[in-house]
PDB file of C-alpha atoms in Angstrom:
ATOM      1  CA  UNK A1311      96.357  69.814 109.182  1.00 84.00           C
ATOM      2  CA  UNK A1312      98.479  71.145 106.269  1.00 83.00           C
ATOM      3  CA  UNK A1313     101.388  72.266 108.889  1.00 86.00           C
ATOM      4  CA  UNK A1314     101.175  68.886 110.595  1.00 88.00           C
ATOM      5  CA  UNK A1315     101.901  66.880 108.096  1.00 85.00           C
ATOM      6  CA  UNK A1316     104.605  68.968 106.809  1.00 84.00           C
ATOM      7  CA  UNK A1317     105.948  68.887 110.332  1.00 86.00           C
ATOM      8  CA  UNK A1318     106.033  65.218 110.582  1.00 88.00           C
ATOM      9  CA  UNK A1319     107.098  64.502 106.697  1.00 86.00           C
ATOM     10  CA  UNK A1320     103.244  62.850 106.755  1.00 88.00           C
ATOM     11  CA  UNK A1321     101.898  62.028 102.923  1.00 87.00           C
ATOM     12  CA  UNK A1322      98.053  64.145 103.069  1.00 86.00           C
ATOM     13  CA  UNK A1323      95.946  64.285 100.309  1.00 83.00           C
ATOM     14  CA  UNK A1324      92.837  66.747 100.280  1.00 81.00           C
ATOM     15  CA  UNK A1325      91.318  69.339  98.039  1.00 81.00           C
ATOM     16  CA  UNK A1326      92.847  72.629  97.931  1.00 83.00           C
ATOM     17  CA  UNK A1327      93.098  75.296  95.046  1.00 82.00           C
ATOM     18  CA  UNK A1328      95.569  77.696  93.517  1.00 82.00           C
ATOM     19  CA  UNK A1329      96.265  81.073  93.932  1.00 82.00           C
ATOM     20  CA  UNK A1330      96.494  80.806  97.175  1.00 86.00           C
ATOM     21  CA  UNK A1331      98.770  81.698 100.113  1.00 85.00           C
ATOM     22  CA  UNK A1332      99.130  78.383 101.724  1.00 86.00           C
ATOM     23  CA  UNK A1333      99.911  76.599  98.286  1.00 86.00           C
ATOM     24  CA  UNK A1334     102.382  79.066  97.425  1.00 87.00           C
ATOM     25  CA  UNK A1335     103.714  78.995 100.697  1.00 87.00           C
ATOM     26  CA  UNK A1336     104.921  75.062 100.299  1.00 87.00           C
ATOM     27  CA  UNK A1337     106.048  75.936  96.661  1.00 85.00           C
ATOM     28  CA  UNK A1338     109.639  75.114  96.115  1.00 86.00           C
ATOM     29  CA  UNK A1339     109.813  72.742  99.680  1.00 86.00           C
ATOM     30  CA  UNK A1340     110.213  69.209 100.165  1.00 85.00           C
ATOM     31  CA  UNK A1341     106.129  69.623 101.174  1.00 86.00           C
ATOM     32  CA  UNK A1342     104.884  71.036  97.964  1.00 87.00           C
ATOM     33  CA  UNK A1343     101.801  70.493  96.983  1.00 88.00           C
ATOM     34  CA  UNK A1344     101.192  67.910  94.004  1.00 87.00           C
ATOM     35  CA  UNK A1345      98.341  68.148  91.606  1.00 85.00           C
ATOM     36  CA  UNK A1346      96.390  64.596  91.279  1.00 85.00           C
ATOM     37  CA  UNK A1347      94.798  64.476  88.205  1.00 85.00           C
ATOM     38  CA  UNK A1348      91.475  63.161  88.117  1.00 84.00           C
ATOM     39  CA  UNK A1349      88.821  62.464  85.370  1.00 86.00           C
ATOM     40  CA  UNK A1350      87.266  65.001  83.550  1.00 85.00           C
ATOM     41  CA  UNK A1351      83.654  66.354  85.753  1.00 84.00           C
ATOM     42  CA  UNK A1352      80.797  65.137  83.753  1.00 87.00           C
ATOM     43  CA  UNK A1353      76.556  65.569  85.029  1.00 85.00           C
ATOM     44  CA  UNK A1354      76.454  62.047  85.959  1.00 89.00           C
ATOM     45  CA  UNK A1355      79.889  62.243  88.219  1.00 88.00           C
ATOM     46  CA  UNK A1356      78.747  65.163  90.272  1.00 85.00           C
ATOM     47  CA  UNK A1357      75.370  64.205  90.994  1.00 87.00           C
ATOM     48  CA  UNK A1358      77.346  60.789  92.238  1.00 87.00           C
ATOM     49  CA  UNK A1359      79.801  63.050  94.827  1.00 86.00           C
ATOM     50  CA  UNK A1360      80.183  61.873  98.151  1.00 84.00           C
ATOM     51  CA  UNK A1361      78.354  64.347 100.640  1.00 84.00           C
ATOM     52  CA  UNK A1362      79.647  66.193 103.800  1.00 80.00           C
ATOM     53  CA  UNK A1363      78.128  64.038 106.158  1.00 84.00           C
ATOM     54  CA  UNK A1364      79.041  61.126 104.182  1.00 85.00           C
ATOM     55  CA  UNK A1365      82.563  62.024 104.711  1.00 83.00           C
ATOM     56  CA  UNK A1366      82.630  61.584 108.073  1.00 84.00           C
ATOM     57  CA  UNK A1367      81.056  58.400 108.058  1.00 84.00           C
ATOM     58  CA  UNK A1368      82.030  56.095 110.348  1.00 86.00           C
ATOM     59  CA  UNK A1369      81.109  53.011 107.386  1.00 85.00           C
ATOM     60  CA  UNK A1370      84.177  52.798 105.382  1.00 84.00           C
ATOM     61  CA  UNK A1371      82.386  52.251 102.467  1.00 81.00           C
ATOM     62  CA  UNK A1372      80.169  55.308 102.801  1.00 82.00           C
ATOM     63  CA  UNK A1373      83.392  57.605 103.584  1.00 84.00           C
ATOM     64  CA  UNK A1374      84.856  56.928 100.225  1.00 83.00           C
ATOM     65  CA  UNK A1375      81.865  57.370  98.175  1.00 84.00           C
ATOM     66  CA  UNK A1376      80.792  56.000  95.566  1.00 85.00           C
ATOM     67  CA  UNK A1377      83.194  55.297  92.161  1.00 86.00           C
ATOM     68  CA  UNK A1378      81.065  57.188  89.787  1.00 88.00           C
ATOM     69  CA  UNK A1379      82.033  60.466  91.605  1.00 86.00           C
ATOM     70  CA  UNK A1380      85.439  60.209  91.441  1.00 84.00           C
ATOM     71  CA  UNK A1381      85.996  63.020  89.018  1.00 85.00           C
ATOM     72  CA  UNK A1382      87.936  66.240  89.057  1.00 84.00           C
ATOM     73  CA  UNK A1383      86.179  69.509  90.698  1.00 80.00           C
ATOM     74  CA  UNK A1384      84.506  71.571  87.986  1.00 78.00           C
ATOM     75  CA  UNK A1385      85.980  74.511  87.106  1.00 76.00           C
ATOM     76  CA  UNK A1386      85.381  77.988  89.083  1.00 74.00           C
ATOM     77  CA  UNK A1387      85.629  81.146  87.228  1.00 72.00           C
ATOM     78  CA  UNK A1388      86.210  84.253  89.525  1.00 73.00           C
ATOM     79  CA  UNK A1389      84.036  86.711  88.468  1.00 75.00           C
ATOM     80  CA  UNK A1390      84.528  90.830  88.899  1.00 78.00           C
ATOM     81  CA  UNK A1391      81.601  92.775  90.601  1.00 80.00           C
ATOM     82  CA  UNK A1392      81.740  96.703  90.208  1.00 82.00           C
ATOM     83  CA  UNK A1393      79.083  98.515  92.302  1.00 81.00           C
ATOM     84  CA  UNK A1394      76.461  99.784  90.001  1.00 83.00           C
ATOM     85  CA  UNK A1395      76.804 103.229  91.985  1.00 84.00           C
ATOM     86  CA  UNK A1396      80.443 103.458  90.686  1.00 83.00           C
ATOM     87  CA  UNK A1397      79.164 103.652  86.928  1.00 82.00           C
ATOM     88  CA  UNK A1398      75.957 105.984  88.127  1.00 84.00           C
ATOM     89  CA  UNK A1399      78.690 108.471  89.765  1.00 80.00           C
ATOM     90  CA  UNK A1400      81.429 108.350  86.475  1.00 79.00           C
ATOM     91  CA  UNK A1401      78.237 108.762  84.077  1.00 80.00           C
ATOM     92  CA  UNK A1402      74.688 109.494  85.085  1.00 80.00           C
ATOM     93  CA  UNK A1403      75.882 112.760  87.759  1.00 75.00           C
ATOM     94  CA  UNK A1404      74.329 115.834  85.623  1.00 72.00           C
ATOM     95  CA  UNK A1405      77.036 118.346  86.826  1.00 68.00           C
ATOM     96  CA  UNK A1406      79.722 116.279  85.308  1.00 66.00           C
ATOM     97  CA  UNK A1407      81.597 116.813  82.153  1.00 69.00           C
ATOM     98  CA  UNK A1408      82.815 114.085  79.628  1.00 68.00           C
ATOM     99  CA  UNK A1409      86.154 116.198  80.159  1.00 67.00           C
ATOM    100  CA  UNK A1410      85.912 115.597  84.408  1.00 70.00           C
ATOM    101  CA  UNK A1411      84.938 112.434  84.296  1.00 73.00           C
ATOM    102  CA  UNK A1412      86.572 110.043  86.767  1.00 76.00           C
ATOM    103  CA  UNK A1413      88.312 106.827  85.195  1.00 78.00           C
ATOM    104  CA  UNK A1414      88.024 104.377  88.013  1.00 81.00           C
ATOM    105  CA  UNK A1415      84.854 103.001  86.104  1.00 83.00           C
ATOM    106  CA  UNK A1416      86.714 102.210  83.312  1.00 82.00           C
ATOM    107  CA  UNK A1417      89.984 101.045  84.703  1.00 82.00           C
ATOM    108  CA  UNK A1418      87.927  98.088  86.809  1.00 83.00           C
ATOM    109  CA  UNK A1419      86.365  97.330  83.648  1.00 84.00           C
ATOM    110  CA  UNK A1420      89.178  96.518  81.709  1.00 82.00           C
ATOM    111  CA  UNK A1421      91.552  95.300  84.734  1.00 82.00           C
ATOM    112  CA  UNK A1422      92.555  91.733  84.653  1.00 83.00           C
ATOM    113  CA  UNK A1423      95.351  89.561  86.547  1.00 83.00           C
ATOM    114  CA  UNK A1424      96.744  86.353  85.816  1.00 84.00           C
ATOM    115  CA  UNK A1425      97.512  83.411  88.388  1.00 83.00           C
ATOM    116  CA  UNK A1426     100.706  84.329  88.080  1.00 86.00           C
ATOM    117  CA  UNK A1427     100.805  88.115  89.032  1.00 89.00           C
ATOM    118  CA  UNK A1428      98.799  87.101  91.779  1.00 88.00           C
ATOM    119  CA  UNK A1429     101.144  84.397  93.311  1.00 89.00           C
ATOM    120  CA  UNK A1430     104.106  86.929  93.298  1.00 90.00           C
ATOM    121  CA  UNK A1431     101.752  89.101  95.400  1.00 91.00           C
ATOM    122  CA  UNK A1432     101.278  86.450  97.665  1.00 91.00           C
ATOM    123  CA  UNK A1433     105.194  85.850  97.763  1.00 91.00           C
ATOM    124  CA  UNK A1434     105.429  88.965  98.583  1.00 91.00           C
ATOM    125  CA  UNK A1435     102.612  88.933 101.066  1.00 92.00           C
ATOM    126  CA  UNK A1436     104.854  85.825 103.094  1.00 90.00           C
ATOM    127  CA  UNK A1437     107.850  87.869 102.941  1.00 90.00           C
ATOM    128  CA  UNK A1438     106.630  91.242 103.749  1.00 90.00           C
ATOM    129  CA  UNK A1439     103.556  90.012 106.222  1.00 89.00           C
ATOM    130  CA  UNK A1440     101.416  92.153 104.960  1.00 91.00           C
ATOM    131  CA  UNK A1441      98.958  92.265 102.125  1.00 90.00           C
ATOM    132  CA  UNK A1442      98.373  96.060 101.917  1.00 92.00           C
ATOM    133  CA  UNK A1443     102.228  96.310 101.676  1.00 93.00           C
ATOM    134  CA  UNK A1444     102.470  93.376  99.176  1.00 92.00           C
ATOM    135  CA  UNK A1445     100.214  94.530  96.426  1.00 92.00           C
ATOM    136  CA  UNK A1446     101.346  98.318  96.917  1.00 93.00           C
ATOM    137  CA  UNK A1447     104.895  96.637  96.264  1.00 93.00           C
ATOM    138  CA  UNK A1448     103.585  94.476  92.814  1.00 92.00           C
ATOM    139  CA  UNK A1449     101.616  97.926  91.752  1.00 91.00           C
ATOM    140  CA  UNK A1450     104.949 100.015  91.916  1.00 92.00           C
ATOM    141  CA  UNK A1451     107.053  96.889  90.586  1.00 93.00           C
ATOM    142  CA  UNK A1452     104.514  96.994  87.412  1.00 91.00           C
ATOM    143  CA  UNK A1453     103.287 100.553  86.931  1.00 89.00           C
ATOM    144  CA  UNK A1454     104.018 100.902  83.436  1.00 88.00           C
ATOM    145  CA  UNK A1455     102.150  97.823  82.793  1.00 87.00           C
ATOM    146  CA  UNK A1456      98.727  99.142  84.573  1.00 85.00           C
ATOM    147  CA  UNK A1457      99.421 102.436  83.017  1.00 82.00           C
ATOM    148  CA  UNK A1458     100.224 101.011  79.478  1.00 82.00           C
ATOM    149  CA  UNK A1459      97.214  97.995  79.699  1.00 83.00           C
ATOM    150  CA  UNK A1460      94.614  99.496  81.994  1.00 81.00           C
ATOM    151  CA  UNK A1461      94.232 103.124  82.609  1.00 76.00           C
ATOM    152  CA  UNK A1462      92.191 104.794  79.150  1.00 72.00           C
ATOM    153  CA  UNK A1463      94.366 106.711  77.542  1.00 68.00           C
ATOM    154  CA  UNK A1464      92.278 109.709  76.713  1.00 65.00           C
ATOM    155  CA  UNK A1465      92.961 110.181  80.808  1.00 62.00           C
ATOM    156  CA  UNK A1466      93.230 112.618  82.345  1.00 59.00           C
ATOM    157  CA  UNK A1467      91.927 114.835  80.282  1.00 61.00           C
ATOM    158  CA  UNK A1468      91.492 118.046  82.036  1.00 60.00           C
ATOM    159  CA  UNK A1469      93.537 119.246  84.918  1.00 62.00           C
ATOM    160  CA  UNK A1470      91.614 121.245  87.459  1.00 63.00           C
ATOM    161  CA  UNK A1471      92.943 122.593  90.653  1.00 67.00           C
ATOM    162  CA  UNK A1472      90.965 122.342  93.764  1.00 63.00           C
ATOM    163  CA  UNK A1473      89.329 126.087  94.571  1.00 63.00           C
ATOM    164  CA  UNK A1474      90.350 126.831  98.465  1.00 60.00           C
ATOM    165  CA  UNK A1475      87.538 129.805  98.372  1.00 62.00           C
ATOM    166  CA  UNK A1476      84.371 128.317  99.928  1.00 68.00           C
ATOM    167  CA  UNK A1477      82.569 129.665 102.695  1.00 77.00           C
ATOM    168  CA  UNK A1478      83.263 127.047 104.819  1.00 80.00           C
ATOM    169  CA  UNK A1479      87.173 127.350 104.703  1.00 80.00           C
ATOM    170  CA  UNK A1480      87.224 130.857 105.631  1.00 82.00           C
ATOM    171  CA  UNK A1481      85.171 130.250 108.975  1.00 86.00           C
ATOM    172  CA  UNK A1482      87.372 127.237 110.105  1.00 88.00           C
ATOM    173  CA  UNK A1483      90.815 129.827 109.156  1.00 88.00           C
ATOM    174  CA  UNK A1484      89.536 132.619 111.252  1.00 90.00           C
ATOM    175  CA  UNK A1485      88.277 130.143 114.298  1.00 93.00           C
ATOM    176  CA  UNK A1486      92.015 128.523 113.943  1.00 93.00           C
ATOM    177  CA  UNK A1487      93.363 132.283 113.974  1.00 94.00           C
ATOM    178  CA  UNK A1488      91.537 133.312 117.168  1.00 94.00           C
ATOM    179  CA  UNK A1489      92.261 130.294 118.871  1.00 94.00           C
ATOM    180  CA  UNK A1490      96.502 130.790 117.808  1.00 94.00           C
ATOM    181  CA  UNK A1491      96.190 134.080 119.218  1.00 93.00           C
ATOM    182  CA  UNK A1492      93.835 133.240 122.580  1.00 93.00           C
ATOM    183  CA  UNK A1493      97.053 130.413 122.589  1.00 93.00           C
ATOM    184  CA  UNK A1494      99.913 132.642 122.128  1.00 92.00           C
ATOM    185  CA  UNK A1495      97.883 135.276 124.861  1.00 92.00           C
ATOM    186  CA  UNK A1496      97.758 132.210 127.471  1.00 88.00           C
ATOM    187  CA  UNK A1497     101.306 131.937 126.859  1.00 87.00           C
ATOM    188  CA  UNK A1498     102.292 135.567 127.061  1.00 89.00           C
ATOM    189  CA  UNK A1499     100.073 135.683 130.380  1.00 87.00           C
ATOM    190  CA  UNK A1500     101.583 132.822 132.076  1.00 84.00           C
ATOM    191  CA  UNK A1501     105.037 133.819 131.141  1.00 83.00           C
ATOM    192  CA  UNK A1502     105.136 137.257 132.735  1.00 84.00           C
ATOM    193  CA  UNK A1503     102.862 135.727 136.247  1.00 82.00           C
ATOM    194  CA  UNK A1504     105.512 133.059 136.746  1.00 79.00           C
ATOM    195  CA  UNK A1505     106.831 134.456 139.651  1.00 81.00           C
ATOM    196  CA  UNK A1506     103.365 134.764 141.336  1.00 80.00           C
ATOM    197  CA  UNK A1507     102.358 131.798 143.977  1.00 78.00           C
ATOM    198  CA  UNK A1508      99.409 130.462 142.066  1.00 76.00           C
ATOM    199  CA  UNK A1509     101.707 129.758 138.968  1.00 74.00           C
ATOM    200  CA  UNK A1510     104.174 127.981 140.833  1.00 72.00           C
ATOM    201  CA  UNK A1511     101.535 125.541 142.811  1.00 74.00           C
ATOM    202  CA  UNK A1512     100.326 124.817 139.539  1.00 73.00           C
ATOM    203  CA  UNK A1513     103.500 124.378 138.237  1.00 67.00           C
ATOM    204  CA  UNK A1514     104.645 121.958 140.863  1.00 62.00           C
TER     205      UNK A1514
END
C-alpha cells in the first residue's frame, strides 16, 4: 500500500509508528511520512474508537466512526524482558564467585537506546541489507559509548584462562592421533601399490 502510493505520487493517510524501517526508509524523499497531529487520548475517546470490522464497513458513516474517537493513539512504552534464568545463572549458581561472575545480567539491566540510535541502525540496515550486519556496524561505530555507559566497571574482575586438562580432551587428542596416523598409513599404502591393477581400476 505504502509503495503504491509512493509509486503513483498518491496522498495515503494511515497509522504507522516510528522507529521503524519503512518510516525511515521514506525519510528525506518526496514520500516522507508526515505526522498528523491529533487530540490528546482521553477514557471517553478510546472507548468511542471505531472497531476493525467497523472499518471495513460498507456504510460510510460507520467506516469513519464516530467523532468522539478521533483522538491520537495512546502512548506505547517498549518494555525490556530479561529471562529470570539469566539473573539465577550470574547470582544464585553456588560454585560461582563474586570475582567470576558474568556481567551480561547487569549490562541488560542498565542498557538503554534512544529513537535515534535505533533509526541509524535501521539506515544502516537499508544500506547494508542486513540487520545482523547493521547493529554489529552501530556497536563498533559506538563502543566507547557501551563501554563507558553500560558495561559495570568493576568488570572484569578476574582473568582466568580456560584449563585444556580434562579427561575428556585427552580421549578425543589420542582418537584424532590414531586416526592421523591410520590416515597417513592409507596414504603410505596406496602410494607404494600404485602400480598394482586394483589401484589403477580404482583410480580410473
Amino acid at each position: 500500500m505504502w509503495m503504491a502510493a509512493n509509486v503513483t505520487k498518491s496522498n495515503i493517510m494511515g497509522l504507522w509508528w516510528t522507529p521503524e524501517k519503512l518510516f525511515q526508509q521514506f525519510q528525506g524523499t518526496h514520500a516522507e511520512m508526515m505526522r498528523v497531529q491529533l487530540t490528546s487520548t482521553t477514557e471517553e475517546c478510546q472507548a468511542n474508537r471505531i472497531s476493525r470490522d467497523d472499518i471495513c464497513s460498507d456504510d460510510y458513516s460507520d467506516s469513519i466512526g464516530d467523532p468522539r474517537g478521533s483522538c491520537s493513539e495512546p502512548l506505547v512504552l517498549m518494555e525490556k524482558v530479561i529471562s529470570a534464568g539469566l539473573y539465577d545463572a550470574t547470582y544464585l549458581q553456588d560454585d560461582t564467585t563474586t570475582a567470576t561472575q558474568s556481567p551480561s545480567y547487569e549490562f541488560l539491566k542498565l542498557f538503554r537506546i534512544t529513537a535515534y540510535q535505533q533509526n541509524v541502525m535501521l539506515d544502516n540496515w537499508l544500506k547494508m541489507g542486513s540487520q545482523r550486519e547493521a547493529v554489529c556496524q552501530w556497536v563498533v561505530d559506538n563502543i566507547e559509548y557501551l563501554e563507558e555507559t553500560f558495561i559495570p566497571r568493576t568488570y572484569p574482575r578476574v582473568l582466568k584462562e580456560a584449563s585444556d586438562s580434562g579427561s575428556l580432551y585427552h580421549a578425543a587428542l589420542t582418537i584424532a592421533c590414531i586416526a592421523a596416523v591410520l590416515v597417513l598409513c592409507v596414504g603410505l599404502a596406496v602410494y607404494y601399490n600404485r602400480t598394482r591393477r586394483t589401484i589403477k581400476v580404482a583410480q580410473a
